[in-house]
mmCIF file of C-alpha atoms in Angstrom:
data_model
loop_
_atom_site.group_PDB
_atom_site.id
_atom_site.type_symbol
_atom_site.label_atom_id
_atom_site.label_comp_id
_atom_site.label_asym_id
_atom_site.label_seq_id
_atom_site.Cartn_x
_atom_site.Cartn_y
_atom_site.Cartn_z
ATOM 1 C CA UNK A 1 0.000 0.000 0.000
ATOM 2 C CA UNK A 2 1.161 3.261 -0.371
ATOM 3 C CA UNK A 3 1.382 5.870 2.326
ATOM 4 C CA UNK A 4 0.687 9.348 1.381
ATOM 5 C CA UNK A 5 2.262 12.579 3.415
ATOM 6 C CA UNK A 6 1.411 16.133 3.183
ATOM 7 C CA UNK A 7 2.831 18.405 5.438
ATOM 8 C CA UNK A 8 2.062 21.833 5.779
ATOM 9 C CA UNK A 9 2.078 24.496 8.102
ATOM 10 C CA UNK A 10 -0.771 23.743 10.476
ATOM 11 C CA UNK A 11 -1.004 19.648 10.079
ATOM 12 C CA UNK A 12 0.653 16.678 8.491
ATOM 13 C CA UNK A 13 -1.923 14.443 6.980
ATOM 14 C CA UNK A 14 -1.450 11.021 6.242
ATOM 15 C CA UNK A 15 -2.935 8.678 4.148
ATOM 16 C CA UNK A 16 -3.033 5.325 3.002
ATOM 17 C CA UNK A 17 -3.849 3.857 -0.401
ATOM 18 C CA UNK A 18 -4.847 0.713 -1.402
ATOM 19 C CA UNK A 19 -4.434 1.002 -5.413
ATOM 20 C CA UNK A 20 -6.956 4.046 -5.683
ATOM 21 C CA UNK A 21 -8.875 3.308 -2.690
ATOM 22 C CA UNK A 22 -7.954 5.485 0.837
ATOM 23 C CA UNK A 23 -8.134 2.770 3.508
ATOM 24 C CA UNK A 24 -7.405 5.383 6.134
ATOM 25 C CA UNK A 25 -6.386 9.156 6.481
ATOM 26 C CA UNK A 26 -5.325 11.146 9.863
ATOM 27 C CA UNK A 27 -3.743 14.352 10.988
ATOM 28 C CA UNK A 28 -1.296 15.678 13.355
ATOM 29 C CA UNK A 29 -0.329 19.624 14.280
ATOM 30 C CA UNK A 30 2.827 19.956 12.555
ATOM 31 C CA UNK A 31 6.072 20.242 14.672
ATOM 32 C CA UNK A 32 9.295 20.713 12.801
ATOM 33 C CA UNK A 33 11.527 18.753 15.490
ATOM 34 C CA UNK A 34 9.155 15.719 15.891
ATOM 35 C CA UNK A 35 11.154 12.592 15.371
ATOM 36 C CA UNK A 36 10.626 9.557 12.823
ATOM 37 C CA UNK A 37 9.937 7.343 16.106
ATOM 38 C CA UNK A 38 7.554 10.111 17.146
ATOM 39 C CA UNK A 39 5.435 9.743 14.133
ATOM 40 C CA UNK A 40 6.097 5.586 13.880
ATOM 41 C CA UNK A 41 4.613 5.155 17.448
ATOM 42 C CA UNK A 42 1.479 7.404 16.761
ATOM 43 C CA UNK A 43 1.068 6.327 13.498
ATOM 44 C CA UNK A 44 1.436 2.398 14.326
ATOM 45 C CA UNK A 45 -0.935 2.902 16.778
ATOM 46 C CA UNK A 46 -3.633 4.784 14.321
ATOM 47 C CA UNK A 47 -3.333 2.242 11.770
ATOM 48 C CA UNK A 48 -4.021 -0.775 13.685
ATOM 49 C CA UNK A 49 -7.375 1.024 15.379
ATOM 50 C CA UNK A 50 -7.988 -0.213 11.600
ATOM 51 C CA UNK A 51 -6.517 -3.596 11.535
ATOM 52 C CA UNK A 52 -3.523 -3.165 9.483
ATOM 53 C CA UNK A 53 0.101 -2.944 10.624
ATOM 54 C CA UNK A 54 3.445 -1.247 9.094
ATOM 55 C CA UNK A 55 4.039 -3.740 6.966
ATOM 56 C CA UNK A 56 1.313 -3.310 5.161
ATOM 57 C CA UNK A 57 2.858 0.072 3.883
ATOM 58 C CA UNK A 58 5.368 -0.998 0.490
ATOM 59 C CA UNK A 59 5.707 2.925 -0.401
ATOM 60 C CA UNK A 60 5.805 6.544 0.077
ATOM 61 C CA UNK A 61 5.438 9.770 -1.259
ATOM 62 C CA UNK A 62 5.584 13.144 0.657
ATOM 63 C CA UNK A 63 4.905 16.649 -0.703
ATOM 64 C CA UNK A 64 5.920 19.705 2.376
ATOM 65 C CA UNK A 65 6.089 22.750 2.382
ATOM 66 C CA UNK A 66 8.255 22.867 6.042
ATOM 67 C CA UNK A 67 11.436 21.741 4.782
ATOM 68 C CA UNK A 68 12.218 21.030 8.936
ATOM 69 C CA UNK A 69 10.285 18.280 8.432
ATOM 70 C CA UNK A 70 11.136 16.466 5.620
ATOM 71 C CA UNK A 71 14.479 15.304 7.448
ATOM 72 C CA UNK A 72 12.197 13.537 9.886
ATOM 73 C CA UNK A 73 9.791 12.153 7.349
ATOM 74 C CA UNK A 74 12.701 10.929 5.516
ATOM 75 C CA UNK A 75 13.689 9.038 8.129
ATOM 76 C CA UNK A 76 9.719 7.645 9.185
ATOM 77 C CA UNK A 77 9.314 5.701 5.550
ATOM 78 C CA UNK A 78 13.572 4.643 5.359
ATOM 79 C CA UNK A 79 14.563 3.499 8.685
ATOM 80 C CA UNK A 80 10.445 2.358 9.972
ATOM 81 C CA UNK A 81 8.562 1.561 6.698
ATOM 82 C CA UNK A 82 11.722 0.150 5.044
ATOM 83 C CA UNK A 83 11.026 2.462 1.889
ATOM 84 C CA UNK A 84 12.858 5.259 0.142
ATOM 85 C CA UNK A 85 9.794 8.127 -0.370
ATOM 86 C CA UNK A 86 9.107 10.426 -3.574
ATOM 87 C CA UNK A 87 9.457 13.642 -2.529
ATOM 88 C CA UNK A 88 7.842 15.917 -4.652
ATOM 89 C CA UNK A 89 9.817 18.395 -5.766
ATOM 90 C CA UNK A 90 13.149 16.000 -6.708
ATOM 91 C CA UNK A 91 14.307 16.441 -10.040
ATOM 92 C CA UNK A 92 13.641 12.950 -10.397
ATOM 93 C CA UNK A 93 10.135 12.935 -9.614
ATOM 94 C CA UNK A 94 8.117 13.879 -12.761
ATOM 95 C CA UNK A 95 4.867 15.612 -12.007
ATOM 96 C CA UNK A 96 3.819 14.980 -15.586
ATOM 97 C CA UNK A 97 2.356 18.467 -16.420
ATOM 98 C CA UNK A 98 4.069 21.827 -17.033
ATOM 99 C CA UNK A 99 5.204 23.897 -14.420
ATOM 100 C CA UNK A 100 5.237 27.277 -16.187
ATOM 101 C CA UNK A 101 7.016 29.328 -13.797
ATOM 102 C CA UNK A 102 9.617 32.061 -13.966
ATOM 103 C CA UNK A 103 11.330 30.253 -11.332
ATOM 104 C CA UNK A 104 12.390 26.596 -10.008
ATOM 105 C CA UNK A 105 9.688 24.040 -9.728
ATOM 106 C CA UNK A 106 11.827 23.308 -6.507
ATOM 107 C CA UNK A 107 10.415 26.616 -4.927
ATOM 108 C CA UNK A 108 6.868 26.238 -5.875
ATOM 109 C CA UNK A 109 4.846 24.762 -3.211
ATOM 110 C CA UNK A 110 4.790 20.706 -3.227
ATOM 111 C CA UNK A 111 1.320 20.766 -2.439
ATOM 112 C CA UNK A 112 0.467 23.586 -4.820
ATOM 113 C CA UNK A 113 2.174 21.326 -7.813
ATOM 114 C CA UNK A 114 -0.271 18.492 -5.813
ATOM 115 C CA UNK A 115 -3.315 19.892 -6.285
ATOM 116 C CA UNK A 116 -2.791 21.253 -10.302
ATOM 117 C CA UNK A 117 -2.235 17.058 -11.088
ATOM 118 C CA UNK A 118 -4.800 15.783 -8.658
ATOM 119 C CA UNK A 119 -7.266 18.528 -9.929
ATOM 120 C CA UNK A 120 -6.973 17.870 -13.745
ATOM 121 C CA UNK A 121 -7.111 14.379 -13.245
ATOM 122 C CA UNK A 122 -10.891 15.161 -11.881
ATOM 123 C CA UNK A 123 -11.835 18.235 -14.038
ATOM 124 C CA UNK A 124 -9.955 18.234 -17.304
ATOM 125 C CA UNK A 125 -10.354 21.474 -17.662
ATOM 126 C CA UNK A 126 -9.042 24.670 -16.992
ATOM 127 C CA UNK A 127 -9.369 25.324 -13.336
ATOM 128 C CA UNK A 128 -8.489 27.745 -10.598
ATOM 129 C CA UNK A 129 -8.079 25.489 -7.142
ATOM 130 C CA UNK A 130 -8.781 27.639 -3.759
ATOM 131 C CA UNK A 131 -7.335 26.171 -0.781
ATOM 132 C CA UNK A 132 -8.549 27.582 2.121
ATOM 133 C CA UNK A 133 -5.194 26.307 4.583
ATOM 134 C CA UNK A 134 -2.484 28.357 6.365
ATOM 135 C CA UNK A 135 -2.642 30.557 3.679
ATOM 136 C CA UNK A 136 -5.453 30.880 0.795
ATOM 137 C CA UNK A 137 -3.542 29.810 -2.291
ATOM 138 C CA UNK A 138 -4.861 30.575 -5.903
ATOM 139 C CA UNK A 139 -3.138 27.878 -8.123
ATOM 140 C CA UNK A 140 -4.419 28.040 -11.789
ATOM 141 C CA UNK A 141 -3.888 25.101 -14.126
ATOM 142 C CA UNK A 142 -4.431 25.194 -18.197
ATOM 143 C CA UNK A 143 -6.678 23.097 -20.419
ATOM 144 C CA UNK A 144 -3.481 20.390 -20.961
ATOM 145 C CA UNK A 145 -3.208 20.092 -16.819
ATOM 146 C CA UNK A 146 -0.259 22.952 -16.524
ATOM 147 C CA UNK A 147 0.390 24.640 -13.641
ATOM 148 C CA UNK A 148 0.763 27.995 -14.764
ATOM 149 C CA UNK A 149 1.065 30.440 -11.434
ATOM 150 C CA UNK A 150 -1.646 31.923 -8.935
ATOM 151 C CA UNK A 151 -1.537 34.025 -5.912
ATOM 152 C CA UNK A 152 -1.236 33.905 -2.267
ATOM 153 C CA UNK A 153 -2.820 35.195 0.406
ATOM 154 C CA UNK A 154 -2.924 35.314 4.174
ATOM 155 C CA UNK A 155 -5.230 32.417 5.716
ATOM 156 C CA UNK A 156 -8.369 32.943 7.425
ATOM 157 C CA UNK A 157 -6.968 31.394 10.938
ATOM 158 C CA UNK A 158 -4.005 33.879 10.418
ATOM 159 C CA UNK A 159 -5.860 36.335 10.069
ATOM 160 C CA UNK A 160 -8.210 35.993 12.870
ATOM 161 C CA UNK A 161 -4.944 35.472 15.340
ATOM 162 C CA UNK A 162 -3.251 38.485 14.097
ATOM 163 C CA UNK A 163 -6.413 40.693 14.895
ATOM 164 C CA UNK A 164 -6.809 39.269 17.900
ATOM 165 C CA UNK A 165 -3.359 39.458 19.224
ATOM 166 C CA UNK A 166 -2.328 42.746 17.491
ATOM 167 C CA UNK A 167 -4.964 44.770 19.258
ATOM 168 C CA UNK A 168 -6.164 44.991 22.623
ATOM 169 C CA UNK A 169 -9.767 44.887 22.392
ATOM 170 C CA UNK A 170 -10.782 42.718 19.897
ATOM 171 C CA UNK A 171 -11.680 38.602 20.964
ATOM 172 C CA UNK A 172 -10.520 35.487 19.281
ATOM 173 C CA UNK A 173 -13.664 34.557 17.379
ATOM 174 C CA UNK A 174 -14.344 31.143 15.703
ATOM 175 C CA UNK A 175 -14.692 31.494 12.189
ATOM 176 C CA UNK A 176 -18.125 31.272 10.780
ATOM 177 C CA UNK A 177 -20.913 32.656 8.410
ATOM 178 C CA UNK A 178 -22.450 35.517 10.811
ATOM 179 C CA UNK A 179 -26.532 36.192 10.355
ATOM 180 C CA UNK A 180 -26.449 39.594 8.692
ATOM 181 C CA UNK A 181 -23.383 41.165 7.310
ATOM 182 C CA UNK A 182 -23.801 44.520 9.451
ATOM 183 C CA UNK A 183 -22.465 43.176 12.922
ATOM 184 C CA UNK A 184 -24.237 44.897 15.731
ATOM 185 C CA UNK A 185 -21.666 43.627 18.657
ATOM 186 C CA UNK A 186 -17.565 43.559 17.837
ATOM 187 C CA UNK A 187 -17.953 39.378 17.535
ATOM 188 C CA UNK A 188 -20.123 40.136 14.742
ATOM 189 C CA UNK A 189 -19.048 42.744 13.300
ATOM 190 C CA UNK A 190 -15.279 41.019 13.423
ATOM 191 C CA UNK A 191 -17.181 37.554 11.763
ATOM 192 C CA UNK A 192 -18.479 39.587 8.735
ATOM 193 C CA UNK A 193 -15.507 41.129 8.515
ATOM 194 C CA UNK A 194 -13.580 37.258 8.313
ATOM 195 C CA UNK A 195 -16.280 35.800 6.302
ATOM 196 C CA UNK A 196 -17.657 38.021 3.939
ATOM 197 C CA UNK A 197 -14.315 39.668 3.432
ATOM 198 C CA UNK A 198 -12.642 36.148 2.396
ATOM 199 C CA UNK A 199 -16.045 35.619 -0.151
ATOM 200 C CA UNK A 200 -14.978 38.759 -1.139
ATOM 201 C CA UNK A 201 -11.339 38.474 -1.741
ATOM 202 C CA UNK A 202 -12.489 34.737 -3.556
ATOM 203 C CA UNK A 203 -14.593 36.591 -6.072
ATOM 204 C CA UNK A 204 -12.564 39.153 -6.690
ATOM 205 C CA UNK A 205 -9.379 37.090 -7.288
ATOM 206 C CA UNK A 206 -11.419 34.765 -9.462
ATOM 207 C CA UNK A 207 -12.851 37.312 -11.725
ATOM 208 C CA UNK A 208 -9.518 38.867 -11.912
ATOM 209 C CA UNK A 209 -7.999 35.376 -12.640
ATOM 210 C CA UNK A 210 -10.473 34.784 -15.660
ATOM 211 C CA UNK A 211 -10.232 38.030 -17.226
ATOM 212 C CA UNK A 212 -6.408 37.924 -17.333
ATOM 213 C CA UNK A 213 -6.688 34.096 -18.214
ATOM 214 C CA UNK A 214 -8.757 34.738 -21.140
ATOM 215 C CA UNK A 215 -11.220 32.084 -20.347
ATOM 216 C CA UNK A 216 -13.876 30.485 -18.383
ATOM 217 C CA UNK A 217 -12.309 28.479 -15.244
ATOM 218 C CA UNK A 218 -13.809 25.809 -13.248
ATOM 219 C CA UNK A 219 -13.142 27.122 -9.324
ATOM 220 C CA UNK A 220 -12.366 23.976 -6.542
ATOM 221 C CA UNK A 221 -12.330 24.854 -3.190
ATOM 222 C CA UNK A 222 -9.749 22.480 -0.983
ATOM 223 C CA UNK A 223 -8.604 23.087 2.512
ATOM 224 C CA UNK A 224 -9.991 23.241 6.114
ATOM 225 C CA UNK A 225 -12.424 25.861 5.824
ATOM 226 C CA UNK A 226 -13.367 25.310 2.468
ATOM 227 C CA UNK A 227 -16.495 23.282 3.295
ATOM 228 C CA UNK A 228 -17.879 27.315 5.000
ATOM 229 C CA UNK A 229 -17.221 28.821 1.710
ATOM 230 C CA UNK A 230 -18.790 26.551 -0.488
ATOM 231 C CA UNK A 231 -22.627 27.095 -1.510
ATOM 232 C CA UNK A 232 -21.849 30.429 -0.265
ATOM 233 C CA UNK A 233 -20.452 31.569 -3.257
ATOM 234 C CA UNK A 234 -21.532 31.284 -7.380
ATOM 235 C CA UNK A 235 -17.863 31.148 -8.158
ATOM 236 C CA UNK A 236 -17.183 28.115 -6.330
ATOM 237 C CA UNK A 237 -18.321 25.269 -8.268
ATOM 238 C CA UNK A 238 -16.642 22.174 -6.712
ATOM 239 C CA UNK A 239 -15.736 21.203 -3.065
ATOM 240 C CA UNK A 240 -13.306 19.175 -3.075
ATOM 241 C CA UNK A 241 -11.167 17.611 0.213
ATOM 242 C CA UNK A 242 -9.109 15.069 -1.008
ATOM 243 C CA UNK A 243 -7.627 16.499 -4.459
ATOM 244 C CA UNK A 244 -4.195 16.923 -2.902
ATOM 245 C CA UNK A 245 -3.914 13.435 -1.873
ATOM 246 C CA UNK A 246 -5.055 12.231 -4.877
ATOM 247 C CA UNK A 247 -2.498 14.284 -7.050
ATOM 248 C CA UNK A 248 0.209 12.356 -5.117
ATOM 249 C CA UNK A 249 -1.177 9.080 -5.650
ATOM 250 C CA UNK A 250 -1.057 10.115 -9.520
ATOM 251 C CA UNK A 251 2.232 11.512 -8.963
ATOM 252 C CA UNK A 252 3.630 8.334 -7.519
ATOM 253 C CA UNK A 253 1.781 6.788 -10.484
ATOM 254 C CA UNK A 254 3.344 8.571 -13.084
ATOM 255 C CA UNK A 255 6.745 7.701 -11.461
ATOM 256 C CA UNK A 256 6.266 4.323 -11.427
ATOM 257 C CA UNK A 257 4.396 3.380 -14.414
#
């Protein structure tokens, strides 16, 4: 089976695949210094809540985006799973699309290159993926599946933190869709703000995206809070979870095929 790894900057998320079929997924906060044995004993223990063991796991592939980590990772699938991992973002691992950057594909984010492969697979079309995670990442791939740029912005939890511990009045609110958009206490007013400000900021960057595209795009929305955004928005018109893992399954595919 192969063993899946994304690691970002909030959570590493794991998952295992059986051919196409995920027989299991889980998460853990990312910590730069936790060890290979850290993640063997918690993982060992997650996978047989499901009946399987570690030697059910044959091969590896990890896209991050904390290069900390990938020492550490390295070490989980060589010296635990008895496996040398793709790493996305090798020279020697073919994405098998175009990365049309004006820099490395080494510097583009693994997960970012993830979701252009796993999100053509689906669509086959041209297509702008959201992804609502540490940051809110605008990745746009081509009709042939070619990653050709996008933008960046700060993340929703980011941006909630930083108002709450950059000033000295305002709470730490959870993140939701608020009842009217003109907030008549400062929790409201600060969840319209969040929430209507990110729709915003989506339709904006979409129509922006489009126009200098030249073109019609499919929009996926991927990522923690994506599920909030989606049916809250025309320009969102797929919600999709699992399209990063299932670019590196394709990825490890293409690589081995």
């Amino acid at each position: 089976m192969l063993l899946a790894i994304n690691a970002n900057n909030t959570n590493v998320k794991f998952a295992l695949y059986d051919g196409d079929k995920a027989v299991g997924d889980w998460r853990i906060k990312t910590e730069a210094g936790r060890t290979a044995d850290q993640y063997v004993v918690w993982l060992n223990q997650l996978l047989a809540m499901k009946g399987l063991t570690l030697k059910a796991i044959d091969a590896a592939i990890i896209a991050t985006v904390v290069p900390q980590s990938l020492f550490h990772l390295n070490l989980l699938c060589e010296n635990h799973l008895g496996t040398k991992p793709m790493v996305v973002g090798d020279p020697a691992v073919k994405l098998g699309i175009e990365v049309k950057m004006d820099i490395p594909m080494s510097t583009v984010g693994a997960d970012r290159l993830a979701n252009a492969v796993g999100g053509h697979l689906t669509y086959k079309r041209p297509l702008i993926v959201v992804d609502f995670g540490t940051a809110t990442t605008f990745d746009v791939v081509d009709q042939g599946g070619n990653y050709i740029g996008g933008a960046i912005a700060p993340g929703i939890v980011l941006s909630v933190e930083i108002l709450h511990s950059a000033t000295a009045m305002l709470p730490r609110i959870v993140v939701e869709r608020p009842g009217r958009v003109i907030g008549k206490s400062t929790t409201e007013a600060m969840q319209s703000g969040i929430f209507w400000g990110y729709v915003g900021l989506v339709e904006g960057m979409v129509k922006r995206i489009a126009e200098e595209f030249g073109g019609p795009l499919d929009v996926v929305a991927t990522g923690g809070l994506a599920p909030l955004f989606h049916g809250n928005t025309p320009v969102i018109t797929h919600l999709d979870p699992d399209i990063t893992m299932r670019g590196l399954v394709e990825i490890y595919r293409r690589n081995r095929s």
